[in-house]
JSON list of C-alpha atoms in Angstrom, two decimals:
[
{"chain": "H", "resi": 1, "resn": "MET", "atom": "CA", "xyz": [0.00, 0.00, 0.00]},
{"chain": "H", "resi": 2, "resn": "ILE", "atom": "CA", "xyz": [1.21, 3.49, -0.85]},
{"chain": "H", "resi": 3, "resn": "GLY", "atom": "CA", "xyz": [1.19, 6.01, 1.94]},
{"chain": "H", "resi": 4, "resn": "VAL", "atom": "CA", "xyz": [0.49, 9.49, 0.63]},
{"chain": "H", "resi": 5, "resn": "ILE", "atom": "CA", "xyz": [1.97, 11.86, 3.17]},
{"chain": "H", "resi": 6, "resn": "ASP", "atom": "CA", "xyz": [1.20, 15.13, 1.42]},
{"chain": "H", "resi": 7, "resn": "THR", "atom": "CA", "xyz": [0.51, 16.32, -2.09]},
{"chain": "H", "resi": 8, "resn": "GLU", "atom": "CA", "xyz": [-0.60, 19.87, -1.37]},
{"chain": "H", "resi": 9, "resn": "GLY", "atom": "CA", "xyz": [1.27, 23.07, -2.01]},
{"chain": "H", "resi": 10, "resn": "ASP", "atom": "CA", "xyz": [4.89, 23.12, -3.09]},
{"chain": "H", "resi": 11, "resn": "CYS", "atom": "CA", "xyz": [5.81, 19.68, -1.76]},
{"chain": "H", "resi": 12, "resn": "ALA", "atom": "CA", "xyz": [4.58, 16.15, -2.44]},
{"chain": "H", "resi": 13, "resn": "GLU", "atom": "CA", "xyz": [5.61, 13.10, -0.40]},
{"chain": "H", "resi": 14, "resn": "TRP", "atom": "CA", "xyz": [4.85, 9.40, -0.61]},
{"chain": "H", "resi": 15, "resn": "THR", "atom": "CA", "xyz": [5.95, 6.27, 1.20]},
{"chain": "H", "resi": 16, "resn": "PHE", "atom": "CA", "xyz": [6.18, 3.01, -0.74]},
{"chain": "H", "resi": 17, "resn": "PRO", "atom": "CA", "xyz": [6.61, -0.52, 0.59]},
{"chain": "H", "resi": 18, "resn": "ALA", "atom": "CA", "xyz": [9.85, -2.30, -0.20]},
{"chain": "H", "resi": 19, "resn": "ASP", "atom": "CA", "xyz": [8.43, -4.48, -2.97]},
{"chain": "H", "resi": 20, "resn": "PRO", "atom": "CA", "xyz": [8.90, -4.47, -6.76]},
{"chain": "H", "resi": 21, "resn": "GLY", "atom": "CA", "xyz": [5.61, -2.66, -7.39]},
{"chain": "H", "resi": 22, "resn": "ALA", "atom": "CA", "xyz": [7.08, 0.39, -5.66]},
{"chain": "H", "resi": 23, "resn": "VAL", "atom": "CA", "xyz": [9.09, 1.31, -8.76]},
{"chain": "H", "resi": 24, "resn": "ARG", "atom": "CA", "xyz": [6.05, 1.54, -11.03]},
{"chain": "H", "resi": 25, "resn": "ALA", "atom": "CA", "xyz": [3.97, 3.28, -8.35]},
{"chain": "H", "resi": 26, "resn": "ALA", "atom": "CA", "xyz": [6.70, 5.86, -7.67]},
{"chain": "H", "resi": 27, "resn": "ARG", "atom": "CA", "xyz": [7.10, 6.63, -11.38]},
{"chain": "H", "resi": 28, "resn": "ALA", "atom": "CA", "xyz": [3.35, 7.11, -11.77]},
{"chain": "H", "resi": 29, "resn": "ALA", "atom": "CA", "xyz": [3.07, 9.33, -8.68]},
{"chain": "H", "resi": 30, "resn": "VAL", "atom": "CA", "xyz": [5.95, 11.54, -9.81]},
{"chain": "H", "resi": 31, "resn": "ARG", "atom": "CA", "xyz": [4.56, 11.93, -13.34]},
{"chain": "H", "resi": 32, "resn": "GLU", "atom": "CA", "xyz": [1.08, 12.74, -12.05]},
{"chain": "H", "resi": 33, "resn": "ARG", "atom": "CA", "xyz": [2.29, 15.37, -9.58]},
{"chain": "H", "resi": 34, "resn": "LEU", "atom": "CA", "xyz": [4.61, 17.06, -12.09]},
{"chain": "H", "resi": 35, "resn": "ARG", "atom": "CA", "xyz": [1.81, 17.26, -14.64]},
{"chain": "H", "resi": 36, "resn": "ALA", "atom": "CA", "xyz": [-0.48, 18.77, -11.97]},
{"chain": "H", "resi": 37, "resn": "TRP", "atom": "CA", "xyz": [2.20, 21.38, -11.28]},
{"chain": "H", "resi": 38, "resn": "GLY", "atom": "CA", "xyz": [2.52, 22.17, -15.01]},
{"chain": "H", "resi": 39, "resn": "LEU", "atom": "CA", "xyz": [6.01, 20.64, -15.21]},
{"chain": "H", "resi": 40, "resn": "ASP", "atom": "CA", "xyz": [5.25, 18.08, -17.92]},
{"chain": "H", "resi": 41, "resn": "GLY", "atom": "CA", "xyz": [8.65, 18.71, -19.50]},
{"chain": "H", "resi": 42, "resn": "LEU", "atom": "CA", "xyz": [10.39, 17.24, -16.44]},
{"chain": "H", "resi": 43, "resn": "ALA", "atom": "CA", "xyz": [8.01, 14.31, -15.90]},
{"chain": "H", "resi": 44, "resn": "ASP", "atom": "CA", "xyz": [9.81, 11.68, -17.99]},
{"chain": "H", "resi": 45, "resn": "ILE", "atom": "CA", "xyz": [13.36, 12.34, -16.77]},
{"chain": "H", "resi": 46, "resn": "ALA", "atom": "CA", "xyz": [12.26, 12.75, -13.14]},
{"chain": "H", "resi": 47, "resn": "ALA", "atom": "CA", "xyz": [10.28, 9.49, -13.30]},
{"chain": "H", "resi": 48, "resn": "LEU", "atom": "CA", "xyz": [13.25, 7.67, -14.86]},
{"chain": "H", "resi": 49, "resn": "LEU", "atom": "CA", "xyz": [15.70, 8.88, -12.21]},
{"chain": "H", "resi": 50, "resn": "VAL", "atom": "CA", "xyz": [13.25, 8.15, -9.39]},
{"chain": "H", "resi": 51, "resn": "SER", "atom": "CA", "xyz": [12.78, 4.62, -10.72]},
{"chain": "H", "resi": 52, "resn": "GLU", "atom": "CA", "xyz": [16.57, 4.12, -10.72]},
{"chain": "H", "resi": 53, "resn": "LEU", "atom": "CA", "xyz": [16.89, 5.29, -7.11]},
{"chain": "H", "resi": 54, "resn": "VAL", "atom": "CA", "xyz": [13.86, 3.33, -5.88]},
{"chain": "H", "resi": 55, "resn": "THR", "atom": "CA", "xyz": [15.29, 0.24, -7.60]},
{"chain": "H", "resi": 56, "resn": "ASN", "atom": "CA", "xyz": [18.59, 0.81, -5.76]},
{"chain": "H", "resi": 57, "resn": "SER", "atom": "CA", "xyz": [16.69, 1.07, -2.48]},
{"chain": "H", "resi": 58, "resn": "LEU", "atom": "CA", "xyz": [14.88, -2.19, -3.22]},
{"chain": "H", "resi": 59, "resn": "ARG", "atom": "CA", "xyz": [18.12, -3.98, -4.03]},
{"chain": "H", "resi": 60, "resn": "HIS", "atom": "CA", "xyz": [20.04, -2.85, -0.96]},
{"chain": "H", "resi": 61, "resn": "ALA", "atom": "CA", "xyz": [17.61, -1.88, 1.82]},
{"chain": "H", "resi": 62, "resn": "THR", "atom": "CA", "xyz": [14.53, -3.21, 3.53]},
{"chain": "H", "resi": 63, "resn": "GLY", "atom": "CA", "xyz": [11.71, -1.14, 4.84]},
{"chain": "H", "resi": 64, "resn": "PRO", "atom": "CA", "xyz": [9.72, 1.73, 3.43]},
{"chain": "H", "resi": 65, "resn": "ILE", "atom": "CA", "xyz": [10.99, 3.96, 0.63]},
{"chain": "H", "resi": 66, "resn": "GLY", "atom": "CA", "xyz": [10.17, 7.64, 0.70]},
{"chain": "H", "resi": 67, "resn": "VAL", "atom": "CA", "xyz": [9.86, 9.87, -2.35]},
{"chain": "H", "resi": 68, "resn": "ARG", "atom": "CA", "xyz": [9.59, 13.64, -2.03]},
{"chain": "H", "resi": 69, "resn": "LEU", "atom": "CA", "xyz": [9.25, 16.39, -4.64]},
{"chain": "H", "resi": 70, "resn": "VAL", "atom": "CA", "xyz": [9.72, 20.08, -3.97]},
{"chain": "H", "resi": 71, "resn": "ARG", "atom": "CA", "xyz": [8.32, 22.41, -6.61]},
{"chain": "H", "resi": 72, "resn": "PRO", "atom": "CA", "xyz": [10.77, 24.92, -8.09]},
{"chain": "H", "resi": 73, "resn": "GLY", "atom": "CA", "xyz": [10.72, 28.35, -6.54]},
{"chain": "H", "resi": 74, "resn": "ALA", "atom": "CA", "xyz": [10.82, 31.56, -8.50]},
{"chain": "H", "resi": 75, "resn": "VAL", "atom": "CA", "xyz": [14.42, 32.18, -7.41]},
{"chain": "H", "resi": 76, "resn": "ASP", "atom": "CA", "xyz": [16.13, 28.79, -7.76]},
{"chain": "H", "resi": 77, "resn": "GLY", "atom": "CA", "xyz": [14.31, 27.32, -10.78]},
{"chain": "H", "resi": 78, "resn": "VAL", "atom": "CA", "xyz": [15.10, 23.70, -9.89]},
{"chain": "H", "resi": 79, "resn": "LEU", "atom": "CA", "xyz": [12.94, 20.73, -9.00]},
{"chain": "H", "resi": 80, "resn": "LEU", "atom": "CA", "xyz": [14.25, 18.91, -5.93]},
{"chain": "H", "resi": 81, "resn": "VAL", "atom": "CA", "xyz": [13.62, 15.15, -5.83]},
{"chain": "H", "resi": 82, "resn": "GLU", "atom": "CA", "xyz": [14.53, 12.95, -2.84]},
{"chain": "H", "resi": 83, "resn": "VAL", "atom": "CA", "xyz": [14.44, 9.19, -2.35]},
{"chain": "H", "resi": 84, "resn": "SER", "atom": "CA", "xyz": [14.95, 7.89, 1.19]},
{"chain": "H", "resi": 85, "resn": "ASP", "atom": "CA", "xyz": [15.37, 4.44, 2.66]},
{"chain": "H", "resi": 86, "resn": "PRO", "atom": "CA", "xyz": [16.34, 2.98, 6.05]},
{"chain": "H", "resi": 87, "resn": "LEU", "atom": "CA", "xyz": [19.84, 1.81, 5.00]},
{"chain": "H", "resi": 88, "resn": "PRO", "atom": "CA", "xyz": [22.41, 4.26, 6.42]},
{"chain": "H", "resi": 89, "resn": "ASP", "atom": "CA", "xyz": [25.15, 3.42, 3.91]},
{"chain": "H", "resi": 90, "resn": "PRO", "atom": "CA", "xyz": [25.41, 5.95, 1.06]},
{"chain": "H", "resi": 91, "resn": "PRO", "atom": "CA", "xyz": [25.24, 4.56, -2.46]},
{"chain": "H", "resi": 92, "resn": "ARG", "atom": "CA", "xyz": [28.45, 4.24, -4.43]},
{"chain": "H", "resi": 93, "resn": "GLU", "atom": "CA", "xyz": [28.69, 5.28, -8.03]},
{"chain": "H", "resi": 94, "resn": "ARG", "atom": "CA", "xyz": [30.59, 2.67, -10.00]},
{"chain": "H", "resi": 95, "resn": "ILE", "atom": "CA", "xyz": [31.65, 2.09, -13.55]},
{"chain": "H", "resi": 96, "resn": "ALA", "atom": "CA", "xyz": [29.58, -0.69, -15.09]},
{"chain": "H", "resi": 97, "resn": "GLU", "atom": "CA", "xyz": [31.18, -2.93, -17.68]},
{"chain": "H", "resi": 98, "resn": "PRO", "atom": "CA", "xyz": [29.37, -3.22, -21.04]},
{"chain": "H", "resi": 99, "resn": "ASP", "atom": "CA", "xyz": [27.97, -6.66, -20.15]},
{"chain": "H", "resi": 100, "resn": "ASP", "atom": "CA", "xyz": [26.90, -5.76, -16.59]},
{"chain": "H", "resi": 101, "resn": "GLU", "atom": "CA", "xyz": [23.17, -5.87, -15.98]},
{"chain": "H", "resi": 102, "resn": "HIS", "atom": "CA", "xyz": [23.34, -3.45, -13.02]},
{"chain": "H", "resi": 103, "resn": "GLY", "atom": "CA", "xyz": [25.38, -0.52, -11.86]},
{"chain": "H", "resi": 104, "resn": "ARG", "atom": "CA", "xyz": [24.33, 2.34, -14.13]},
{"chain": "H", "resi": 105, "resn": "GLY", "atom": "CA", "xyz": [21.64, 4.01, -12.03]},
{"chain": "H", "resi": 106, "resn": "LEU", "atom": "CA", "xyz": [23.82, 6.52, -10.20]},
{"chain": "H", "resi": 107, "resn": "GLN", "atom": "CA", "xyz": [25.75, 7.25, -13.39]},
{"chain": "H", "resi": 108, "resn": "LEU", "atom": "CA", "xyz": [22.46, 8.09, -15.06]},
{"chain": "H", "resi": 109, "resn": "VAL", "atom": "CA", "xyz": [21.46, 10.35, -12.15]},
{"chain": "H", "resi": 110, "resn": "ALA", "atom": "CA", "xyz": [24.88, 12.07, -12.18]},
{"chain": "H", "resi": 111, "resn": "HIS", "atom": "CA", "xyz": [24.72, 12.78, -15.92]},
{"chain": "H", "resi": 112, "resn": "ALA", "atom": "CA", "xyz": [21.06, 13.80, -16.16]},
{"chain": "H", "resi": 113, "resn": "ALA", "atom": "CA", "xyz": [20.67, 15.90, -13.01]},
{"chain": "H", "resi": 114, "resn": "TYR", "atom": "CA", "xyz": [21.77, 19.48, -12.47]},
{"chain": "H", "resi": 115, "resn": "ARG", "atom": "CA", "xyz": [23.18, 18.38, -9.09]},
{"chain": "H", "resi": 116, "resn": "TRP", "atom": "CA", "xyz": [22.84, 15.32, -6.88]},
{"chain": "H", "resi": 117, "resn": "GLY", "atom": "CA", "xyz": [24.08, 13.97, -3.58]},
{"chain": "H", "resi": 118, "resn": "THR", "atom": "CA", "xyz": [23.29, 12.04, -0.43]},
{"chain": "H", "resi": 119, "resn": "ARG", "atom": "CA", "xyz": [22.74, 12.93, 3.18]},
{"chain": "H", "resi": 120, "resn": "PRO", "atom": "CA", "xyz": [22.27, 10.87, 6.33]},
{"chain": "H", "resi": 121, "resn": "GLY", "atom": "CA", "xyz": [18.90, 10.90, 8.04]},
{"chain": "H", "resi": 122, "resn": "THR", "atom": "CA", "xyz": [17.77, 10.08, 11.54]},
{"chain": "H", "resi": 123, "resn": "THR", "atom": "CA", "xyz": [17.07, 6.58, 10.23]},
{"chain": "H", "resi": 124, "resn": "GLY", "atom": "CA", "xyz": [18.76, 5.77, 6.96]},
{"chain": "H", "resi": 125, "resn": "LYS", "atom": "CA", "xyz": [19.73, 8.11, 4.16]},
{"chain": "H", "resi": 126, "resn": "THR", "atom": "CA", "xyz": [18.36, 10.30, 1.41]},
{"chain": "H", "resi": 127, "resn": "VAL", "atom": "CA", "xyz": [19.63, 10.45, -2.15]},
{"chain": "H", "resi": 128, "resn": "TRP", "atom": "CA", "xyz": [18.58, 13.68, -3.83]},
{"chain": "H", "resi": 129, "resn": "PHE", "atom": "CA", "xyz": [18.87, 15.30, -7.21]},
{"chain": "H", "resi": 130, "resn": "GLU", "atom": "CA", "xyz": [17.86, 18.57, -8.82]},
{"chain": "H", "resi": 131, "resn": "LEU", "atom": "CA", "xyz": [16.53, 19.12, -12.31]},
{"chain": "H", "resi": 132, "resn": "SER", "atom": "CA", "xyz": [16.63, 22.53, -13.97]},
{"chain": "H", "resi": 133, "resn": "VAL", "atom": "CA", "xyz": [13.26, 23.79, -15.11]},
{"chain": "H", "resi": 134, "resn": "PRO", "atom": "CA", "xyz": [13.30, 24.33, -18.87]}
]
């Protein structure tokens, strides 16, 4: 079951269970909220990057996965996207070999996002990225 924390105002937050359906549900929630905010141009790339980070959370952590969007302000002009999980260890970007089936998610985030990073939380960590508003 998806826990909708808040979708009002300039922030939207959801909690997803740690199961494979979370990836599809997170993508759909992100696309829907960005379209509601009039940010259709960011919907596909944001959904792709969220699905990569939620997939990483599923592979390495147990417990709920949080997704949070913060609408761009008039001054900064960037969409902030956060994915949180209960595992305290930060993800490691690695170089995937051509035949590797995994290991490209953080590379994709690093190349597609304006900025990205991680930060520890009270329980677990948050991986965040920013997308410039076109």
